[in-house]
Short mmCIF file of C-alpha atoms in Angstrom, two decimals:
data_model
loop_
_atom_site.label_atom_id
_atom_site.label_comp_id
_atom_site.label_asym_id
_atom_site.label_seq_id
_atom_site.Cartn_x
_atom_site.Cartn_y
_atom_site.Cartn_z
CA MET U 1 26.64 111.85 145.58
CA ALA U 2 25.36 111.20 142.36
CA ASP U 3 22.82 108.42 141.89
CA HIS U 4 23.99 105.50 139.85
CA GLN U 5 21.36 104.03 137.55
CA ARG U 6 21.67 100.57 136.22
CA ILE U 7 20.57 100.11 132.77
CA HIS U 8 19.45 96.59 131.93
CA PRO U 9 19.38 95.58 128.30
CA GLU U 10 15.91 95.12 126.97
CA THR U 11 15.11 91.64 125.90
CA VAL U 12 14.28 91.67 122.27
CA GLU U 13 12.20 88.75 121.02
CA PRO U 14 13.41 87.30 117.80
CA THR U 15 11.26 88.02 114.88
CA PRO U 16 9.82 84.92 113.33
CA ASP U 17 11.16 83.72 110.07
CA LEU U 18 8.81 84.65 107.34
CA GLU U 19 9.70 81.61 105.37
CA SER U 20 8.75 79.31 108.27
CA GLN U 21 5.41 81.03 108.69
CA GLN U 22 4.56 80.80 105.05
CA LYS U 23 1.98 78.09 104.45
CA PRO U 24 2.71 75.48 101.85
CA THR U 25 0.96 76.02 98.61
CA ALA U 26 1.02 72.35 97.59
CA PRO U 27 -0.27 69.22 99.43
CA LEU U 28 2.17 67.21 101.34
CA VAL U 29 3.48 64.15 99.63
CA PRO U 30 3.62 61.00 101.74
CA ARG U 31 6.86 59.23 102.07
CA GLY U 32 7.41 56.60 99.42
CA SER U 33 5.00 58.27 96.95
CA SER U 34 5.59 60.51 93.97
CA ARG U 35 3.83 63.58 92.71
CA SER U 36 1.81 63.58 89.50
CA GLU U 37 1.90 66.28 86.88
CA ASN U 38 -1.16 67.95 88.45
CA GLY U 39 0.51 68.10 91.77
CA HIS U 40 -1.44 65.28 93.35
CA PRO U 41 0.38 62.45 95.01
CA THR U 42 0.20 59.08 93.39
CA GLU U 43 -0.32 55.78 95.18
CA PRO U 44 2.85 54.31 96.58
CA HIS U 45 4.21 51.25 94.86
CA PRO U 46 3.91 48.04 96.88
CA PRO U 47 7.15 46.78 98.21
CA PHE U 48 8.82 44.09 96.11
CA GLN U 49 8.18 40.63 97.43
CA ARG U 50 10.13 37.62 96.31
CA THR U 51 8.01 34.56 95.52
CA ILE U 52 9.30 31.33 96.99
CA PRO U 53 8.15 28.05 95.31
CA ILE U 54 6.06 25.83 97.54
CA GLN U 55 7.54 22.41 98.17
CA TYR U 56 4.97 19.71 98.76
CA SER U 57 5.71 16.63 100.76
CA LYS U 58 6.07 13.38 98.86
CA PRO U 59 2.83 11.41 98.47
CA PRO U 60 2.55 8.12 100.30
CA LYS U 61 3.66 4.96 98.61
CA LYS U 62 0.17 3.46 98.59
CA LYS U 63 -0.24 3.90 94.83
CA ASN U 64 3.05 2.15 94.17
CA TRP U 65 1.99 -0.74 96.39
CA CYS U 66 -1.35 -1.06 94.57
CA ARG U 67 0.41 -1.07 91.22
CA ARG U 68 2.78 -3.78 92.34
CA CYS U 69 -0.09 -5.86 93.69
CA LEU U 70 -2.02 -5.47 90.42
CA CYS U 71 1.03 -6.40 88.37
CA CYS U 72 1.65 -9.50 90.49
CA THR U 73 -2.00 -10.55 90.17
CA LEU U 74 -1.95 -10.12 86.41
CA CYS U 75 1.26 -12.11 86.17
CA VAL U 76 -0.23 -14.97 88.20
CA VAL U 77 -3.43 -14.99 86.12
CA PHE U 78 -1.45 -14.88 82.90
CA THR U 79 0.75 -17.79 84.08
CA LEU U 80 -2.31 -19.86 85.03
CA VAL U 81 -3.91 -19.20 81.65
CA ILE U 82 -0.76 -20.37 79.91
CA LEU U 83 -0.53 -23.51 82.04
CA ILE U 84 -4.19 -24.35 81.46
CA GLY U 85 -3.73 -23.79 77.75
CA VAL U 86 -0.69 -26.06 77.65
CA LEU U 87 -2.53 -28.75 79.64
CA ALA U 88 -5.57 -28.51 77.36
CA ALA U 89 -3.35 -28.82 74.29
CA VAL U 90 -1.62 -31.90 75.75
CA VAL U 91 -4.95 -33.54 76.57
CA TYR U 92 -6.49 -32.67 73.23
CA PHE U 93 -3.62 -33.81 71.02
CA GLY U 94 -2.42 -36.64 73.25
CA PHE U 95 -5.76 -38.26 74.21
CA ASP U 96 -8.19 -37.03 71.51
CA PRO U 97 -11.13 -36.60 73.95
CA LYS U 98 -14.73 -37.16 72.83
CA LEU U 99 -17.94 -36.54 74.72
CA PRO U 100 -19.84 -39.61 75.96
CA LYS U 101 -23.14 -40.42 74.30
CA TYR U 102 -26.44 -41.41 75.90
CA SER U 103 -29.80 -42.62 74.64
CA VAL U 104 -33.10 -43.69 76.21
CA ASP U 105 -34.00 -47.04 74.66
CA GLY U 106 -36.93 -48.32 76.74
CA MET U 107 -39.38 -47.48 79.52
CA THR U 108 -41.87 -49.45 81.53
CA ILE U 109 -44.41 -48.20 84.06
CA THR U 110 -45.38 -50.45 86.95
CA GLN U 111 -47.50 -47.86 88.79
CA PHE U 112 -49.21 -44.69 87.63
CA ASN U 113 -52.46 -44.01 89.45
CA LEU U 114 -54.34 -41.28 91.32
CA ASN U 115 -54.77 -41.87 95.03
CA THR U 116 -57.75 -40.92 97.20
CA ASP U 117 -55.93 -37.80 98.45
CA ASN U 118 -55.50 -36.61 94.83
CA SER U 119 -51.80 -37.49 94.83
CA LEU U 120 -50.23 -39.28 91.89
CA SER U 121 -47.98 -42.29 92.55
CA ALA U 122 -45.56 -43.35 89.81
CA GLN U 123 -42.99 -46.11 89.36
CA PHE U 124 -40.86 -46.18 86.20
CA ASN U 125 -38.07 -48.38 84.90
CA VAL U 126 -35.91 -46.60 82.34
CA ASN U 127 -33.35 -48.28 80.08
CA ILE U 128 -30.44 -45.95 79.28
CA THR U 129 -27.47 -46.74 77.06
CA ALA U 130 -24.17 -45.01 77.92
CA ARG U 131 -21.34 -45.07 75.36
CA ASN U 132 -17.72 -44.06 75.91
CA PRO U 133 -16.15 -43.54 72.46
CA ASN U 134 -12.67 -42.63 73.80
CA THR U 135 -9.72 -44.94 73.26
CA LYS U 136 -7.49 -43.48 76.00
CA ILE U 137 -9.97 -41.99 78.48
CA GLY U 138 -12.02 -43.82 81.10
CA ILE U 139 -15.10 -42.49 82.91
CA SER U 140 -15.82 -43.22 86.56
CA TYR U 141 -19.42 -42.52 87.61
CA GLU U 142 -19.39 -41.71 91.33
CA GLY U 143 -22.11 -41.85 93.98
CA GLY U 144 -24.49 -39.02 94.81
CA SER U 145 -26.25 -38.94 91.43
CA LYS U 146 -29.85 -38.03 90.71
CA LEU U 147 -32.09 -38.97 87.77
CA THR U 148 -35.55 -37.41 87.37
CA VAL U 149 -38.45 -37.77 84.92
CA ILE U 150 -40.31 -34.50 84.27
CA TYR U 151 -43.60 -33.82 82.50
CA MET U 152 -44.56 -30.20 81.74
CA GLY U 153 -42.27 -28.91 84.49
CA THR U 154 -43.55 -31.36 87.14
CA VAL U 155 -41.30 -34.08 88.55
CA LEU U 156 -43.06 -37.44 88.23
CA CYS U 157 -40.39 -39.71 89.74
CA GLU U 158 -36.73 -39.82 90.78
CA GLY U 159 -33.92 -42.35 91.05
CA ALA U 160 -30.15 -42.78 91.26
CA TRP U 161 -27.66 -43.30 88.46
CA PRO U 162 -25.66 -46.49 89.10
CA LYS U 163 -22.08 -46.17 90.32
CA PHE U 164 -19.61 -47.87 87.96
CA TYR U 165 -16.45 -47.41 85.90
CA GLN U 166 -16.70 -47.31 82.12
CA GLY U 167 -13.55 -48.24 80.26
CA HIS U 168 -12.26 -47.33 76.81
CA ARG U 169 -14.69 -47.74 73.89
CA ASN U 170 -17.28 -49.29 76.19
CA THR U 171 -21.07 -49.43 75.89
CA THR U 172 -23.15 -50.05 79.02
CA VAL U 173 -26.93 -50.53 79.24
CA LEU U 174 -28.44 -49.30 82.51
CA ASN U 175 -31.82 -50.20 84.03
CA VAL U 176 -32.71 -47.42 86.45
CA PRO U 177 -35.78 -47.74 88.74
CA LEU U 178 -37.58 -44.47 89.54
CA THR U 179 -40.34 -43.71 92.03
CA GLY U 180 -42.26 -40.58 92.95
CA GLN U 181 -45.43 -39.02 94.30
CA THR U 182 -47.01 -35.75 93.17
CA GLN U 183 -49.46 -33.84 95.37
CA ASP U 184 -52.66 -32.24 94.01
CA ALA U 185 -52.27 -34.05 90.71
CA THR U 186 -55.89 -33.87 89.50
CA GLY U 187 -55.17 -31.08 87.02
CA LEU U 188 -51.91 -32.71 85.98
CA LEU U 189 -53.63 -36.03 85.25
CA SER U 190 -56.37 -34.30 83.21
CA SER U 191 -53.72 -32.52 81.11
CA LEU U 192 -51.84 -35.78 80.66
CA ASN U 193 -54.97 -37.64 79.48
CA ALA U 194 -55.65 -34.90 76.93
CA GLN U 195 -52.04 -35.09 75.73
CA GLN U 196 -52.22 -38.85 75.33
CA GLN U 197 -55.06 -38.39 72.84
CA THR U 198 -52.56 -36.83 70.44
CA GLY U 199 -50.39 -39.95 70.55
CA THR U 200 -47.29 -38.11 71.81
CA VAL U 201 -46.38 -37.38 75.43
CA PRO U 202 -43.23 -35.22 75.88
CA LEU U 203 -40.97 -36.12 78.76
CA VAL U 204 -37.63 -34.83 79.99
CA LEU U 205 -35.04 -37.05 81.70
CA ARG U 206 -32.42 -35.11 83.61
CA ALA U 207 -29.40 -36.67 85.28
CA LYS U 208 -26.79 -35.04 87.55
CA VAL U 209 -23.95 -37.49 87.97
CA PRO U 210 -20.60 -36.89 89.71
CA VAL U 211 -17.87 -38.02 87.29
CA ARG U 212 -14.11 -38.47 87.43
CA ILE U 213 -12.14 -38.67 84.19
CA LYS U 214 -9.18 -41.05 84.02
CA LEU U 215 -6.36 -40.11 81.63
CA GLY U 216 -4.15 -43.17 81.57
CA LYS U 217 -3.22 -43.56 85.25
CA LEU U 218 -4.09 -39.98 86.13
CA LYS U 219 -7.51 -39.25 87.67
CA LEU U 220 -8.83 -35.73 87.32
CA PRO U 221 -10.85 -34.03 90.10
CA LYS U 222 -14.53 -34.83 90.38
CA PHE U 223 -17.07 -32.69 88.53
CA LYS U 224 -20.80 -32.98 87.95
CA PRO U 225 -21.99 -32.81 84.32
CA LEU U 226 -25.62 -32.49 83.33
CA VAL U 227 -27.22 -35.07 81.05
CA ARG U 228 -30.55 -33.98 79.59
CA CYS U 229 -32.71 -36.19 77.37
CA ARG U 230 -35.89 -35.21 75.56
CA VAL U 231 -38.13 -38.24 75.05
CA ASN U 232 -41.47 -38.54 73.27
CA VAL U 233 -43.58 -41.59 74.16
CA ASN U 234 -46.99 -42.71 72.96
CA THR U 235 -48.60 -43.05 76.41
CA LEU U 236 -48.07 -43.19 80.15
CA SER U 237 -50.27 -46.08 81.12
CA THR U 238 -49.64 -49.36 82.88
CA ASP U 239 -52.09 -51.14 80.57
CA ASN U 240 -50.37 -50.34 77.28
CA VAL U 241 -46.92 -50.96 75.89
CA ILE U 242 -44.88 -47.77 75.99
CA ARG U 243 -43.14 -46.98 72.75
CA ILE U 244 -40.42 -44.38 72.51
CA ARG U 245 -41.02 -42.41 69.34
CA ASP U 246 -37.77 -40.41 69.50
CA SER U 247 -35.16 -39.24 71.98
CA SER U 248 -32.18 -36.89 72.01
CA CYS U 249 -29.64 -36.38 74.78
CA SER U 250 -27.10 -33.65 75.52
CA PHE U 251 -24.05 -33.64 77.78
CA LYS U 252 -22.93 -30.40 79.45
CA PHE U 253 -19.96 -29.81 81.74
CA ARG U 254 -20.59 -28.19 85.10
CA LEU U 255 -17.72 -27.60 87.51
#
């Protein structure tokens, strides 16, 4: 019996593809990039991004409120200025106001001596003439006034302006008593004696008087003007007659 021999086919391995084994001769190009003329890859272009405008929130209404407040304030101030201007025009053209006039006409000294404690005691009587030249305006002098006599910045004596009403085109003569005491007055008295040798002693009379103006039947609010008089006298002695060489007074409004 003949032997049977099985012949198995020999497994043949596939030969590799030469093209797949061939190495690339040029560098790989990344995706999204291009190759330059020299064969080198260029940088990829950035992706296109769409710009969206930024929307800011509306600012608060504080600025608008401040503007409205400023406008209202300016309107009120402007209205007040107009009203005051109209009132001043009515008073000026309707009443023809004039400032009152004052003059110091006389002065007597009943006491002016140096005490043992070097203080100076003084008592004056001052005659003041007040004139109201207005034909439609009255002047009411209220309480709380103050009248002082000053020499070289030092107050010698003080008193009160009388309280009274002065009518239209009226002239009133006032006799105002003043008293005072100055401490450490030795140097002041020496300076005053040297000044008296010249024959002229400068004094200042200052009055602060609360006043109410009457326009017909209307009384304006109270205000306090300042009356200031410069007076030159020949001496400040109780033994001699005091003569007023000259005097000048000014009237200033103070609200």
